[in-house]
């Protein structure tokens, strides 16, 4: 909090956010002011760390829709251009009143889905509508004999 509130250099704030990623296990972290303006971001995925105003605006749009509790899964293009599904968690920074919001994005992976299946005995698949037609399967623990049709 000290770095976020007392540092005006975005690179320094993003370094502090990157350290938070290591503790949280998230792939991406976004810091906004209370009005939703992106102040800083950091990621364990290198391409998301590049300065990019278009990506900053896209991230502002994504986190504007994150409302706990609720369905907070959103798709973002990965470094290879393919869609990546994340589950987002919103945390309000307080001092003692809310002063900013941090959003943590956890990538939905097959390994994580399979681990959840082992713990719960629930088979599942994470599927989103693809741009154009069809569906994108992001992760699945369903048996290979269960067809995941990617056409509408």
PDB file of C-alpha atoms in Angstrom:
ATOM      1  CA  UNK A   1       0.000   0.000   0.000  1.00  0.00           C
ATOM      2  CA  UNK A   2       2.831   2.372   0.835  1.00  0.00           C
ATOM      3  CA  UNK A   3       4.318   2.030  -2.652  1.00  0.00           C
ATOM      4  CA  UNK A   4       0.953   2.434  -4.362  1.00  0.00           C
ATOM      5  CA  UNK A   5      -0.060   5.537  -2.418  1.00  0.00           C
ATOM      6  CA  UNK A   6       3.299   7.300  -2.198  1.00  0.00           C
ATOM      7  CA  UNK A   7       4.951   6.514  -5.521  1.00  0.00           C
ATOM      8  CA  UNK A   8       4.125   8.360  -8.728  1.00  0.00           C
ATOM      9  CA  UNK A   9       6.420   6.317 -10.968  1.00  0.00           C
ATOM     10  CA  UNK A  10       4.312   3.661 -12.722  1.00  0.00           C
ATOM     11  CA  UNK A  11       7.304   1.322 -13.161  1.00  0.00           C
ATOM     12  CA  UNK A  12       7.940   1.310  -9.400  1.00  0.00           C
ATOM     13  CA  UNK A  13       4.281   0.606  -8.646  1.00  0.00           C
ATOM     14  CA  UNK A  14       4.265  -2.192 -11.236  1.00  0.00           C
ATOM     15  CA  UNK A  15       7.357  -3.717  -9.612  1.00  0.00           C
ATOM     16  CA  UNK A  16       5.466  -3.845  -6.297  1.00  0.00           C
ATOM     17  CA  UNK A  17       2.472  -5.394  -8.083  1.00  0.00           C
ATOM     18  CA  UNK A  18       4.732  -8.005  -9.692  1.00  0.00           C
ATOM     19  CA  UNK A  19       5.954  -9.010  -6.223  1.00  0.00           C
ATOM     20  CA  UNK A  20       2.309  -9.423  -5.190  1.00  0.00           C
ATOM     21  CA  UNK A  21       1.789 -11.805  -8.128  1.00  0.00           C
ATOM     22  CA  UNK A  22       4.440 -14.125  -6.728  1.00  0.00           C
ATOM     23  CA  UNK A  23       2.583 -14.290  -3.414  1.00  0.00           C
ATOM     24  CA  UNK A  24      -0.890 -14.702  -4.930  1.00  0.00           C
ATOM     25  CA  UNK A  25      -0.237 -17.185  -7.744  1.00  0.00           C
ATOM     26  CA  UNK A  26      -2.194 -14.989 -10.164  1.00  0.00           C
ATOM     27  CA  UNK A  27      -1.076 -14.444 -13.762  1.00  0.00           C
ATOM     28  CA  UNK A  28      -2.077 -10.804 -14.042  1.00  0.00           C
ATOM     29  CA  UNK A  29      -2.733  -7.955 -11.623  1.00  0.00           C
ATOM     30  CA  UNK A  30      -4.398  -4.622 -12.423  1.00  0.00           C
ATOM     31  CA  UNK A  31      -4.540  -1.554 -10.167  1.00  0.00           C
ATOM     32  CA  UNK A  32      -7.247   1.061 -10.741  1.00  0.00           C
ATOM     33  CA  UNK A  33      -8.378   4.168  -8.960  1.00  0.00           C
ATOM     34  CA  UNK A  34     -11.912   4.234  -7.541  1.00  0.00           C
ATOM     35  CA  UNK A  35     -13.211   5.584 -10.851  1.00  0.00           C
ATOM     36  CA  UNK A  36     -11.869   2.561 -12.733  1.00  0.00           C
ATOM     37  CA  UNK A  37      -8.895   4.278 -14.421  1.00  0.00           C
ATOM     38  CA  UNK A  38      -5.973   1.884 -14.816  1.00  0.00           C
ATOM     39  CA  UNK A  39      -2.988   3.092 -12.797  1.00  0.00           C
ATOM     40  CA  UNK A  40      -0.645   0.132 -13.202  1.00  0.00           C
ATOM     41  CA  UNK A  41      -0.498  -3.559 -14.106  1.00  0.00           C
ATOM     42  CA  UNK A  42       1.915  -6.444 -14.005  1.00  0.00           C
ATOM     43  CA  UNK A  43       1.953  -9.987 -15.283  1.00  0.00           C
ATOM     44  CA  UNK A  44       4.007 -13.160 -15.150  1.00  0.00           C
ATOM     45  CA  UNK A  45       3.373 -13.326 -18.921  1.00  0.00           C
ATOM     46  CA  UNK A  46       5.903 -11.019 -20.555  1.00  0.00           C
ATOM     47  CA  UNK A  47       3.759  -9.658 -23.372  1.00  0.00           C
ATOM     48  CA  UNK A  48       1.227  -8.287 -20.888  1.00  0.00           C
ATOM     49  CA  UNK A  49       4.005  -6.191 -19.332  1.00  0.00           C
ATOM     50  CA  UNK A  50       4.685  -4.237 -22.548  1.00  0.00           C
ATOM     51  CA  UNK A  51       3.377  -0.668 -22.548  1.00  0.00           C
ATOM     52  CA  UNK A  52       0.248  -0.692 -24.662  1.00  0.00           C
ATOM     53  CA  UNK A  53      -2.526   1.890 -24.368  1.00  0.00           C
ATOM     54  CA  UNK A  54      -4.977  -0.336 -26.268  1.00  0.00           C
ATOM     55  CA  UNK A  55      -4.369  -3.174 -23.778  1.00  0.00           C
ATOM     56  CA  UNK A  56      -4.725  -0.743 -20.868  1.00  0.00           C
ATOM     57  CA  UNK A  57      -8.155   0.320 -22.186  1.00  0.00           C
ATOM     58  CA  UNK A  58      -9.159  -3.334 -22.736  1.00  0.00           C
ATOM     59  CA  UNK A  59      -8.149  -4.171 -19.161  1.00  0.00           C
ATOM     60  CA  UNK A  60     -10.137  -1.179 -17.864  1.00  0.00           C
ATOM     61  CA  UNK A  61     -13.187  -2.537 -19.727  1.00  0.00           C
ATOM     62  CA  UNK A  62     -12.673  -6.035 -18.333  1.00  0.00           C
ATOM     63  CA  UNK A  63     -12.244  -5.001 -14.703  1.00  0.00           C
ATOM     64  CA  UNK A  64     -15.181  -2.563 -14.890  1.00  0.00           C
ATOM     65  CA  UNK A  65     -17.424  -5.628 -15.128  1.00  0.00           C
ATOM     66  CA  UNK A  66     -15.891  -7.501 -12.182  1.00  0.00           C
ATOM     67  CA  UNK A  67     -18.489  -7.479  -9.420  1.00  0.00           C
ATOM     68  CA  UNK A  68     -18.067  -9.818  -6.471  1.00  0.00           C
ATOM     69  CA  UNK A  69     -19.912 -12.057  -5.950  1.00  0.00           C
ATOM     70  CA  UNK A  70     -20.712 -13.112  -9.439  1.00  0.00           C
ATOM     71  CA  UNK A  71     -19.443 -14.690 -12.596  1.00  0.00           C
ATOM     72  CA  UNK A  72     -16.098 -13.039 -13.080  1.00  0.00           C
ATOM     73  CA  UNK A  73     -14.532 -15.062 -15.852  1.00  0.00           C
ATOM     74  CA  UNK A  74     -13.296 -13.051 -18.808  1.00  0.00           C
ATOM     75  CA  UNK A  75     -11.411 -13.862 -22.010  1.00  0.00           C
ATOM     76  CA  UNK A  76      -8.241 -12.008 -22.977  1.00  0.00           C
ATOM     77  CA  UNK A  77      -6.029 -12.667 -26.004  1.00  0.00           C
ATOM     78  CA  UNK A  78      -2.855 -14.545 -25.103  1.00  0.00           C
ATOM     79  CA  UNK A  79       0.638 -13.888 -26.443  1.00  0.00           C
ATOM     80  CA  UNK A  80      -0.065 -16.263 -29.331  1.00  0.00           C
ATOM     81  CA  UNK A  81      -3.311 -14.431 -30.133  1.00  0.00           C
ATOM     82  CA  UNK A  82      -5.464 -17.305 -28.865  1.00  0.00           C
ATOM     83  CA  UNK A  83      -8.123 -16.577 -26.238  1.00  0.00           C
ATOM     84  CA  UNK A  84      -7.198 -17.199 -22.608  1.00  0.00           C
ATOM     85  CA  UNK A  85      -9.848 -17.521 -19.894  1.00  0.00           C
ATOM     86  CA  UNK A  86      -9.178 -15.973 -16.481  1.00  0.00           C
ATOM     87  CA  UNK A  87     -11.141 -15.927 -13.273  1.00  0.00           C
ATOM     88  CA  UNK A  88     -10.880 -12.423 -11.800  1.00  0.00           C
ATOM     89  CA  UNK A  89     -10.879 -11.479  -8.111  1.00  0.00           C
ATOM     90  CA  UNK A  90     -11.420  -7.887  -6.958  1.00  0.00           C
ATOM     91  CA  UNK A  91      -9.805  -6.574  -3.773  1.00  0.00           C
ATOM     92  CA  UNK A  92     -10.417  -3.059  -2.465  1.00  0.00           C
ATOM     93  CA  UNK A  93      -7.417  -1.317  -0.920  1.00  0.00           C
ATOM     94  CA  UNK A  94      -8.441   0.547   2.209  1.00  0.00           C
ATOM     95  CA  UNK A  95      -6.655   3.199   4.234  1.00  0.00           C
ATOM     96  CA  UNK A  96      -9.134   2.886   6.129  1.00  0.00           C
ATOM     97  CA  UNK A  97     -11.689   3.860   3.427  1.00  0.00           C
ATOM     98  CA  UNK A  98     -11.419   2.414  -0.092  1.00  0.00           C
ATOM     99  CA  UNK A  99      -8.713   4.232  -2.086  1.00  0.00           C
ATOM    100  CA  UNK A 100      -8.075   1.875  -5.032  1.00  0.00           C
ATOM    101  CA  UNK A 101      -8.941  -1.554  -6.407  1.00  0.00           C
ATOM    102  CA  UNK A 102      -6.676  -4.456  -7.262  1.00  0.00           C
ATOM    103  CA  UNK A 103      -7.860  -7.136  -9.681  1.00  0.00           C
ATOM    104  CA  UNK A 104      -6.112 -10.508  -9.775  1.00  0.00           C
ATOM    105  CA  UNK A 105      -6.543 -12.739 -12.830  1.00  0.00           C
ATOM    106  CA  UNK A 106      -6.088 -16.496 -12.457  1.00  0.00           C
ATOM    107  CA  UNK A 107      -5.744 -18.445 -15.717  1.00  0.00           C
ATOM    108  CA  UNK A 108      -8.143 -21.362 -16.153  1.00  0.00           C
ATOM    109  CA  UNK A 109      -5.987 -24.339 -17.154  1.00  0.00           C
ATOM    110  CA  UNK A 110      -6.529 -28.016 -17.827  1.00  0.00           C
ATOM    111  CA  UNK A 111      -4.142 -28.889 -14.974  1.00  0.00           C
ATOM    112  CA  UNK A 112      -6.152 -26.763 -12.534  1.00  0.00           C
ATOM    113  CA  UNK A 113      -9.421 -28.196 -13.818  1.00  0.00           C
ATOM    114  CA  UNK A 114      -8.128 -31.751 -13.424  1.00  0.00           C
ATOM    115  CA  UNK A 115      -6.926 -30.986  -9.885  1.00  0.00           C
ATOM    116  CA  UNK A 116     -10.359 -29.591  -8.994  1.00  0.00           C
ATOM    117  CA  UNK A 117     -11.944 -32.744 -10.468  1.00  0.00           C
ATOM    118  CA  UNK A 118      -9.690 -34.921  -8.270  1.00  0.00           C
ATOM    119  CA  UNK A 119     -10.756 -32.961  -5.186  1.00  0.00           C
ATOM    120  CA  UNK A 120     -14.490 -32.811  -5.938  1.00  0.00           C
ATOM    121  CA  UNK A 121     -15.132 -35.757  -8.266  1.00  0.00           C
ATOM    122  CA  UNK A 122     -16.893 -33.295 -10.602  1.00  0.00           C
ATOM    123  CA  UNK A 123     -16.100 -33.416 -14.315  1.00  0.00           C
ATOM    124  CA  UNK A 124     -16.168 -30.022 -16.004  1.00  0.00           C
ATOM    125  CA  UNK A 125     -15.261 -27.988 -19.051  1.00  0.00           C
ATOM    126  CA  UNK A 126     -14.716 -24.251 -19.446  1.00  0.00           C
ATOM    127  CA  UNK A 127     -16.111 -23.152 -22.798  1.00  0.00           C
ATOM    128  CA  UNK A 128     -16.767 -19.700 -24.246  1.00  0.00           C
ATOM    129  CA  UNK A 129     -18.339 -18.450 -27.457  1.00  0.00           C
ATOM    130  CA  UNK A 130     -15.639 -17.870 -30.050  1.00  0.00           C
ATOM    131  CA  UNK A 131     -15.433 -14.781 -32.207  1.00  0.00           C
ATOM    132  CA  UNK A 132     -17.330 -15.583 -35.369  1.00  0.00           C
ATOM    133  CA  UNK A 133     -18.693 -19.087 -34.921  1.00  0.00           C
ATOM    134  CA  UNK A 134     -18.159 -22.016 -32.651  1.00  0.00           C
ATOM    135  CA  UNK A 135     -16.757 -22.282 -29.157  1.00  0.00           C
ATOM    136  CA  UNK A 136     -13.355 -22.175 -27.512  1.00  0.00           C
ATOM    137  CA  UNK A 137     -12.598 -24.951 -25.025  1.00  0.00           C
ATOM    138  CA  UNK A 138     -10.202 -23.453 -22.476  1.00  0.00           C
ATOM    139  CA  UNK A 139      -9.920 -26.416 -20.131  1.00  0.00           C
ATOM    140  CA  UNK A 140     -11.671 -29.725 -19.581  1.00  0.00           C
ATOM    141  CA  UNK A 141     -11.570 -32.737 -17.326  1.00  0.00           C
ATOM    142  CA  UNK A 142     -14.282 -34.535 -19.273  1.00  0.00           C
ATOM    143  CA  UNK A 143     -13.417 -37.987 -20.598  1.00  0.00           C
ATOM    144  CA  UNK A 144     -12.057 -38.126 -24.149  1.00  0.00           C
ATOM    145  CA  UNK A 145     -15.169 -40.104 -25.104  1.00  0.00           C
ATOM    146  CA  UNK A 146     -17.297 -37.011 -24.366  1.00  0.00           C
ATOM    147  CA  UNK A 147     -17.300 -34.916 -27.550  1.00  0.00           C
ATOM    148  CA  UNK A 148     -16.816 -31.216 -27.083  1.00  0.00           C
ATOM    149  CA  UNK A 149     -18.451 -29.883 -30.184  1.00  0.00           C
ATOM    150  CA  UNK A 150     -16.893 -26.550 -31.149  1.00  0.00           C
ATOM    151  CA  UNK A 151     -19.570 -25.770 -33.757  1.00  0.00           C
ATOM    152  CA  UNK A 152     -22.820 -23.956 -32.888  1.00  0.00           C
TER     153      UNK A 152
END
